[in-house]
Each structure stands twice: as structure tokens, then as C-alpha cells.
PDB file of N, CA, C and O in Angstrom:
ATOM      1  N   MET T  18      38.581  14.798  10.256  1.00 77.00           N
ATOM      2  CA  MET T  18      38.876  13.503   9.678  1.00 77.00           C
ATOM      3  C   MET T  18      37.660  12.593   9.839  1.00 77.00           C
ATOM      4  O   MET T  18      36.984  12.614  10.867  1.00 77.00           O
ATOM      5  N   ALA T  19      37.394  11.801   8.835  1.00 82.00           N
ATOM      6  CA  ALA T  19      36.225  10.919   8.857  1.00 82.00           C
ATOM      7  C   ALA T  19      36.440   9.764   9.829  1.00 82.00           C
ATOM      8  O   ALA T  19      37.495   9.142   9.860  1.00 82.00           O
ATOM      9  N   VAL T  20      35.394   9.519  10.615  1.00 87.00           N
ATOM     10  CA  VAL T  20      35.443   8.436  11.594  1.00 87.00           C
ATOM     11  C   VAL T  20      34.348   7.428  11.241  1.00 87.00           C
ATOM     12  O   VAL T  20      33.221   7.829  10.976  1.00 87.00           O
ATOM     13  N   PRO T  21      34.676   6.133  11.233  1.00 83.00           N
ATOM     14  CA  PRO T  21      33.635   5.154  10.925  1.00 83.00           C
ATOM     15  C   PRO T  21      32.535   5.143  11.973  1.00 83.00           C
ATOM     16  O   PRO T  21      32.797   5.316  13.165  1.00 83.00           O
ATOM     17  N   LYS T  22      31.311   4.992  11.501  1.00 86.00           N
ATOM     18  CA  LYS T  22      30.173   4.979  12.434  1.00 86.00           C
ATOM     19  C   LYS T  22      30.066   3.631  13.121  1.00 86.00           C
ATOM     20  O   LYS T  22      30.561   2.619  12.631  1.00 86.00           O
ATOM     21  N   LYS T  23      29.372   3.647  14.246  1.00 89.00           N
ATOM     22  CA  LYS T  23      29.171   2.395  14.967  1.00 89.00           C
ATOM     23  C   LYS T  23      28.178   1.526  14.208  1.00 89.00           C
ATOM     24  O   LYS T  23      27.306   2.024  13.506  1.00 89.00           O
ATOM     25  N   ARG T  24      28.299   0.253  14.398  1.00 89.00           N
ATOM     26  CA  ARG T  24      27.444  -0.706  13.710  1.00 89.00           C
ATOM     27  C   ARG T  24      26.035  -0.668  14.307  1.00 89.00           C
ATOM     28  O   ARG T  24      25.868  -0.615  15.519  1.00 89.00           O
ATOM     29  N   THR T  25      25.006  -0.695  13.441  1.00 88.00           N
ATOM     30  CA  THR T  25      23.618  -0.722  13.901  1.00 88.00           C
ATOM     31  C   THR T  25      23.288  -2.126  14.377  1.00 88.00           C
ATOM     32  O   THR T  25      23.632  -3.109  13.710  1.00 88.00           O
ATOM     33  N   SER T  26      22.618  -2.207  15.511  1.00 94.00           N
ATOM     34  CA  SER T  26      22.294  -3.526  16.059  1.00 94.00           C
ATOM     35  C   SER T  26      21.272  -4.238  15.173  1.00 94.00           C
ATOM     36  O   SER T  26      20.511  -3.599  14.442  1.00 94.00           O
ATOM     37  N   ILE T  27      21.264  -5.550  15.264  1.00 94.00           N
ATOM     38  CA  ILE T  27      20.358  -6.364  14.446  1.00 94.00           C
ATOM     39  C   ILE T  27      18.904  -6.050  14.778  1.00 94.00           C
ATOM     40  O   ILE T  27      18.060  -5.951  13.884  1.00 94.00           O
ATOM     41  N   SER T  28      18.602  -5.850  16.067  1.00 96.00           N
ATOM     42  CA  SER T  28      17.214  -5.578  16.454  1.00 96.00           C
ATOM     43  C   SER T  28      16.740  -4.235  15.905  1.00 96.00           C
ATOM     44  O   SER T  28      15.605  -4.109  15.430  1.00 96.00           O
ATOM     45  N   LYS T  29      17.598  -3.230  15.925  1.00 94.00           N
ATOM     46  CA  LYS T  29      17.235  -1.911  15.400  1.00 94.00           C
ATOM     47  C   LYS T  29      17.019  -1.989  13.891  1.00 94.00           C
ATOM     48  O   LYS T  29      16.093  -1.388  13.342  1.00 94.00           O
ATOM     49  N   LYS T  30      17.885  -2.760  13.218  1.00 94.00           N
ATOM     50  CA  LYS T  30      17.768  -2.939  11.774  1.00 94.00           C
ATOM     51  C   LYS T  30      16.456  -3.647  11.438  1.00 94.00           C
ATOM     52  O   LYS T  30      15.752  -3.273  10.496  1.00 94.00           O
ATOM     53  N   ARG T  31      16.095  -4.646  12.231  1.00 96.00           N
ATOM     54  CA  ARG T  31      14.869  -5.405  12.015  1.00 96.00           C
ATOM     55  C   ARG T  31      13.626  -4.533  12.223  1.00 96.00           C
ATOM     56  O   ARG T  31      12.663  -4.614  11.471  1.00 96.00           O
ATOM     57  N   ILE T  32      13.686  -3.672  13.253  1.00 96.00           N
ATOM     58  CA  ILE T  32      12.567  -2.763  13.534  1.00 96.00           C
ATOM     59  C   ILE T  32      12.345  -1.824  12.347  1.00 96.00           C
ATOM     60  O   ILE T  32      11.217  -1.636  11.892  1.00 96.00           O
ATOM     61  N   ARG T  33      13.439  -1.235  11.846  1.00 95.00           N
ATOM     62  CA  ARG T  33      13.328  -0.306  10.713  1.00 95.00           C
ATOM     63  C   ARG T  33      12.802  -1.012   9.470  1.00 95.00           C
ATOM     64  O   ARG T  33      11.984  -0.461   8.733  1.00 95.00           O
ATOM     65  N   LYS T  34      13.266  -2.236   9.249  1.00 96.00           N
ATOM     66  CA  LYS T  34      12.834  -3.007   8.085  1.00 96.00           C
ATOM     67  C   LYS T  34      11.344  -3.323   8.178  1.00 96.00           C
ATOM     68  O   LYS T  34      10.612  -3.223   7.194  1.00 96.00           O
ATOM     69  N   ASN T  35      10.860  -3.675   9.380  1.00 97.00           N
ATOM     70  CA  ASN T  35       9.447  -3.987   9.565  1.00 97.00           C
ATOM     71  C   ASN T  35       8.570  -2.759   9.388  1.00 97.00           C
ATOM     72  O   ASN T  35       7.467  -2.859   8.845  1.00 97.00           O
ATOM     73  N   ILE T  36       9.047  -1.594   9.823  1.00 97.00           N
ATOM     74  CA  ILE T  36       8.296  -0.350   9.611  1.00 97.00           C
ATOM     75  C   ILE T  36       8.169  -0.089   8.119  1.00 97.00           C
ATOM     76  O   ILE T  36       7.092   0.268   7.619  1.00 97.00           O
ATOM     77  N   TRP T  37       9.254  -0.267   7.376  1.00 96.00           N
ATOM     78  CA  TRP T  37       9.269  -0.056   5.937  1.00 96.00           C
ATOM     79  C   TRP T  37       8.307  -1.016   5.236  1.00 96.00           C
ATOM     80  O   TRP T  37       7.550  -0.618   4.347  1.00 96.00           O
ATOM     81  N   LYS T  38       8.320  -2.294   5.665  1.00 97.00           N
ATOM     82  CA  LYS T  38       7.421  -3.289   5.077  1.00 97.00           C
ATOM     83  C   LYS T  38       5.962  -2.962   5.388  1.00 97.00           C
ATOM     84  O   LYS T  38       5.085  -3.119   4.544  1.00 97.00           O
ATOM     85  N   ARG T  39       5.690  -2.505   6.617  1.00 97.00           N
ATOM     86  CA  ARG T  39       4.319  -2.194   7.029  1.00 97.00           C
ATOM     87  C   ARG T  39       3.750  -1.039   6.214  1.00 97.00           C
ATOM     88  O   ARG T  39       2.574  -1.046   5.861  1.00 97.00           O
ATOM     89  N   LYS T  40       4.587  -0.038   5.901  1.00 96.00           N
ATOM     90  CA  LYS T  40       4.123   1.084   5.088  1.00 96.00           C
ATOM     91  C   LYS T  40       3.658   0.586   3.718  1.00 96.00           C
ATOM     92  O   LYS T  40       2.626   1.015   3.217  1.00 96.00           O
ATOM     93  N   GLY T  41       4.422  -0.315   3.128  1.00 96.00           N
ATOM     94  CA  GLY T  41       4.048  -0.888   1.835  1.00 96.00           C
ATOM     95  C   GLY T  41       2.785  -1.709   1.934  1.00 96.00           C
ATOM     96  O   GLY T  41       1.913  -1.645   1.060  1.00 96.00           O
ATOM     97  N   TYR T  42       2.653  -2.476   3.008  1.00 96.00           N
ATOM     98  CA  TYR T  42       1.472  -3.306   3.211  1.00 96.00           C
ATOM     99  C   TYR T  42       0.224  -2.448   3.359  1.00 96.00           C
ATOM    100  O   TYR T  42      -0.817  -2.735   2.751  1.00 96.00           O
ATOM    101  N   LEU T  43       0.316  -1.375   4.145  1.00 95.00           N
ATOM    102  CA  LEU T  43      -0.846  -0.506   4.343  1.00 95.00           C
ATOM    103  C   LEU T  43      -1.234   0.223   3.061  1.00 95.00           C
ATOM    104  O   LEU T  43      -2.419   0.415   2.779  1.00 95.00           O
ATOM    105  N   ALA T  44      -0.237   0.618   2.258  1.00 95.00           N
ATOM    106  CA  ALA T  44      -0.527   1.278   0.986  1.00 95.00           C
ATOM    107  C   ALA T  44      -1.232   0.310   0.035  1.00 95.00           C
ATOM    108  O   ALA T  44      -2.184   0.682  -0.653  1.00 95.00           O
ATOM    109  N   ALA T  45      -0.774  -0.946   0.013  1.00 95.00           N
ATOM    110  CA  ALA T  45      -1.399  -1.955  -0.848  1.00 95.00           C
ATOM    111  C   ALA T  45      -2.820  -2.255  -0.385  1.00 95.00           C
ATOM    112  O   ALA T  45      -3.738  -2.412  -1.195  1.00 95.00           O
ATOM    113  N   LEU T  46      -3.025  -2.322   0.927  1.00 94.00           N
ATOM    114  CA  LEU T  46      -4.345  -2.579   1.484  1.00 94.00           C
ATOM    115  C   LEU T  46      -5.316  -1.469   1.121  1.00 94.00           C
ATOM    116  O   LEU T  46      -6.459  -1.722   0.719  1.00 94.00           O
ATOM    117  N   LYS T  47      -4.849  -0.225   1.211  1.00 91.00           N
ATOM    118  CA  LYS T  47      -5.690   0.927   0.879  1.00 91.00           C
ATOM    119  C   LYS T  47      -6.041   0.918  -0.612  1.00 91.00           C
ATOM    120  O   LYS T  47      -7.183   1.187  -0.992  1.00 91.00           O
ATOM    121  N   ALA T  48      -5.058   0.610  -1.457  1.00 90.00           N
ATOM    122  CA  ALA T  48      -5.292   0.578  -2.895  1.00 90.00           C
ATOM    123  C   ALA T  48      -6.282  -0.531  -3.247  1.00 90.00           C
ATOM    124  O   ALA T  48      -7.168  -0.345  -4.089  1.00 90.00           O
ATOM    125  N   PHE T  49      -6.155  -1.679  -2.606  1.00 91.00           N
ATOM    126  CA  PHE T  49      -7.062  -2.797  -2.872  1.00 91.00           C
ATOM    127  C   PHE T  49      -8.474  -2.462  -2.425  1.00 91.00           C
ATOM    128  O   PHE T  49      -9.447  -2.754  -3.117  1.00 91.00           O
ATOM    129  N   SER T  50      -8.594  -1.809  -1.269  1.00 87.00           N
ATOM    130  CA  SER T  50      -9.899  -1.402  -0.756  1.00 87.00           C
ATOM    131  C   SER T  50     -10.569  -0.411  -1.701  1.00 87.00           C
ATOM    132  O   SER T  50     -11.769  -0.510  -1.983  1.00 87.00           O
ATOM    133  N   LEU T  51      -9.782   0.552  -2.218  1.00 84.00           N
ATOM    134  CA  LEU T  51     -10.314   1.532  -3.159  1.00 84.00           C
ATOM    135  C   LEU T  51     -10.747   0.854  -4.456  1.00 84.00           C
ATOM    136  O   LEU T  51     -11.808   1.168  -5.005  1.00 84.00           O
ATOM    137  N   ALA T  52      -9.951  -0.098  -4.928  1.00 85.00           N
ATOM    138  CA  ALA T  52     -10.298  -0.825  -6.152  1.00 85.00           C
ATOM    139  C   ALA T  52     -11.584  -1.618  -5.972  1.00 85.00           C
ATOM    140  O   ALA T  52     -12.427  -1.674  -6.872  1.00 85.00           O
ATOM    141  N   LYS T  53     -11.757  -2.220  -4.793  1.00 85.00           N
ATOM    142  CA  LYS T  53     -12.987  -2.970  -4.527  1.00 85.00           C
ATOM    143  C   LYS T  53     -14.194  -2.047  -4.534  1.00 85.00           C
ATOM    144  O   LYS T  53     -15.233  -2.364  -5.103  1.00 85.00           O
ATOM    145  N   SER T  54     -14.067  -0.881  -3.895  1.00 81.00           N
ATOM    146  CA  SER T  54     -15.200   0.036  -3.832  1.00 81.00           C
ATOM    147  C   SER T  54     -15.525   0.603  -5.213  1.00 81.00           C
ATOM    148  O   SER T  54     -16.683   0.828  -5.540  1.00 81.00           O
ATOM    149  N   LEU T  55     -14.487   0.818  -6.038  1.00 79.00           N
ATOM    150  CA  LEU T  55     -14.733   1.299  -7.399  1.00 79.00           C
ATOM    151  C   LEU T  55     -15.423   0.240  -8.244  1.00 79.00           C
ATOM    152  O   LEU T  55     -16.317   0.542  -9.037  1.00 79.00           O
ATOM    153  N   SER T  56     -15.028  -1.009  -8.072  1.00 81.00           N
ATOM    154  CA  SER T  56     -15.609  -2.078  -8.882  1.00 81.00           C
ATOM    155  C   SER T  56     -17.055  -2.370  -8.497  1.00 81.00           C
ATOM    156  O   SER T  56     -17.858  -2.755  -9.338  1.00 81.00           O
ATOM    157  N   THR T  57     -17.414  -2.166  -7.235  1.00 81.00           N
ATOM    158  CA  THR T  57     -18.792  -2.405  -6.805  1.00 81.00           C
ATOM    159  C   THR T  57     -19.663  -1.174  -6.994  1.00 81.00           C
ATOM    160  O   THR T  57     -20.878  -1.263  -6.900  1.00 81.00           O
ATOM    161  N   GLY T  58     -19.034  -0.021  -7.254  1.00 73.00           N
ATOM    162  CA  GLY T  58     -19.795   1.205  -7.472  1.00 73.00           C
ATOM    163  C   GLY T  58     -20.205   1.896  -6.188  1.00 73.00           C
ATOM    164  O   GLY T  58     -21.077   2.757  -6.195  1.00 73.00           O
ATOM    165  N   LYS T  59     -19.593   1.545  -5.062  1.00 70.00           N
ATOM    166  CA  LYS T  59     -19.960   2.144  -3.775  1.00 70.00           C
ATOM    167  C   LYS T  59     -18.955   3.197  -3.324  1.00 70.00           C
ATOM    168  O   LYS T  59     -18.941   3.579  -2.170  1.00 70.00           O
ATOM    169  N   SER T  60     -18.129   3.663  -4.237  1.00 69.00           N
ATOM    170  CA  SER T  60     -17.116   4.644  -3.875  1.00 69.00           C
ATOM    171  C   SER T  60     -17.761   5.996  -3.614  1.00 69.00           C
ATOM    172  O   SER T  60     -18.590   6.458  -4.377  1.00 69.00           O
ATOM    173  N   LYS T  61     -17.349   6.629  -2.508  1.00 69.00           N
ATOM    174  CA  LYS T  61     -17.874   7.944  -2.163  1.00 69.00           C
ATOM    175  C   LYS T  61     -16.862   9.052  -2.482  1.00 69.00           C
ATOM    176  O   LYS T  61     -17.199  10.225  -2.476  1.00 69.00           O
ATOM    177  N   SER T  62     -15.634   8.685  -2.752  1.00 69.00           N
ATOM    178  CA  SER T  62     -14.611   9.695  -2.981  1.00 69.00           C
ATOM    179  C   SER T  62     -14.246   9.838  -4.461  1.00 69.00           C
ATOM    180  O   SER T  62     -13.574  10.787  -4.828  1.00 69.00           O
ATOM    181  N   PHE T  63     -14.684   8.911  -5.297  1.00 67.00           N
ATOM    182  CA  PHE T  63     -14.363   8.975  -6.717  1.00 67.00           C
ATOM    183  C   PHE T  63     -15.645   8.911  -7.524  1.00 67.00           C
ATOM    184  O   PHE T  63     -16.576   8.206  -7.181  1.00 67.00           O
ATOM    185  N   PHE T  64     -15.654   9.666  -8.608  1.00 65.00           N
ATOM    186  CA  PHE T  64     -16.774   9.605  -9.537  1.00 65.00           C
ATOM    187  C   PHE T  64     -16.259   8.964 -10.813  1.00 65.00           C
ATOM    188  O   PHE T  64     -15.391   9.510 -11.485  1.00 65.00           O
ATOM    189  N   VAL T  65     -16.766   7.790 -11.121  1.00 59.00           N
ATOM    190  CA  VAL T  65     -16.319   7.047 -12.285  1.00 59.00           C
ATOM    191  C   VAL T  65     -17.423   7.075 -13.315  1.00 59.00           C
ATOM    192  O   VAL T  65     -18.581   6.798 -13.016  1.00 59.00           O
ATOM    193  N   GLN T  66     -17.056   7.434 -14.546  1.00 64.00           N
ATOM    194  CA  GLN T  66     -18.038   7.472 -15.616  1.00 64.00           C
ATOM    195  C   GLN T  66     -18.363   6.041 -16.020  1.00 64.00           C
ATOM    196  O   GLN T  66     -17.487   5.274 -16.393  1.00 64.00           O
ATOM    197  N   GLN T  67     -19.623   5.689 -15.917  1.00 62.00           N
ATOM    198  CA  GLN T  67     -20.053   4.340 -16.242  1.00 62.00           C
ATOM    199  C   GLN T  67     -20.284   4.224 -17.745  1.00 62.00           C
ATOM    200  O   GLN T  67     -20.887   5.105 -18.355  1.00 62.00           O
ATOM    201  N   THR T  68     -19.794   3.158 -18.338  1.00 66.00           N
ATOM    202  CA  THR T  68     -20.047   2.895 -19.744  1.00 66.00           C
ATOM    203  C   THR T  68     -20.986   1.714 -19.859  1.00 66.00           C
ATOM    204  O   THR T  68     -20.829   0.723 -19.150  1.00 66.00           O
ATOM    205  N   ASN T  69     -21.955   1.843 -20.720  1.00 66.00           N
ATOM    206  CA  ASN T  69     -22.907   0.754 -20.912  1.00 66.00           C
ATOM    207  C   ASN T  69     -22.403  -0.180 -21.988  1.00 66.00           C
ATOM    208  O   ASN T  69     -22.290   0.210 -23.156  1.00 66.00           O
ATOM    209  N   LYS T  70     -22.092  -1.386 -21.595  1.00 62.00           N
ATOM    210  CA  LYS T  70     -21.615  -2.394 -22.554  1.00 62.00           C
ATOM    211  C   LYS T  70     -22.710  -3.418 -22.737  1.00 62.00           C
ATOM    212  O   LYS T  70     -23.240  -3.963 -21.766  1.00 62.00           O
ATOM    213  N   GLN T  71     -23.048  -3.682 -23.978  1.00 60.00           N
ATOM    214  CA  GLN T  71     -24.078  -4.677 -24.252  1.00 60.00           C
ATOM    215  C   GLN T  71     -23.420  -6.035 -24.389  1.00 60.00           C
ATOM    216  O   GLN T  71     -22.397  -6.179 -25.035  1.00 60.00           O
ATOM    217  N   VAL T  72     -24.042  -7.015 -23.752  1.00 57.00           N
ATOM    218  CA  VAL T  72     -23.515  -8.371 -23.792  1.00 57.00           C
ATOM    219  C   VAL T  72     -24.161  -9.098 -24.955  1.00 57.00           C
ATOM    220  O   VAL T  72     -25.384  -9.128 -25.079  1.00 57.00           O
ATOM    221  N   LEU T  73     -23.326  -9.636 -25.823  1.00 57.00           N
ATOM    222  CA  LEU T  73     -23.837 -10.394 -26.961  1.00 57.00           C
ATOM    223  C   LEU T  73     -24.186 -11.813 -26.524  1.00 57.00           C
ATOM    224  O   LEU T  73     -23.374 -12.498 -25.936  1.00 57.00           O
ATOM    225  N   GLU T  74     -25.383 -12.228 -26.805  1.00 52.00           N
ATOM    226  CA  GLU T  74     -25.797 -13.581 -26.406  1.00 52.00           C
ATOM    227  C   GLU T  74     -25.978 -14.467 -27.605  1.00 52.00           C
ATOM    228  O   GLU T  74     -26.415 -14.104 -28.633  1.00 52.00           O
TER     229      GLU T  74
END
């Protein structure tokens, strides 16, 4: 027979929520860092084909 589970404490719930938020924050930080390195051309892990665009003056 199914028995209801005990209630999770507020502190445990908060800890799990913060871990979940931190994972998202670290993923965003890594993506932003990679985007910065790609935009400056200093990326060592990606090879981006450069296109020459002429600026009309």
C-alpha cells in the first residue's frame, strides 16, 4: 500500500535549489567566456573561419 513520504525540510529544499541555480550560472559563465574568446580571436579550442568584410566609407 502506498504511504505518503515525509515532508522535505525548507533548508534541504533551499540547498537543492541553490545547487540547481549554480549549475545554470556556471554554464552561462562558461558560454559567455567562450563567446568572448571567439569574438577576440584568442580561442584555442575552436577554429572559426574568418570572413573579410569591407567597410564602406
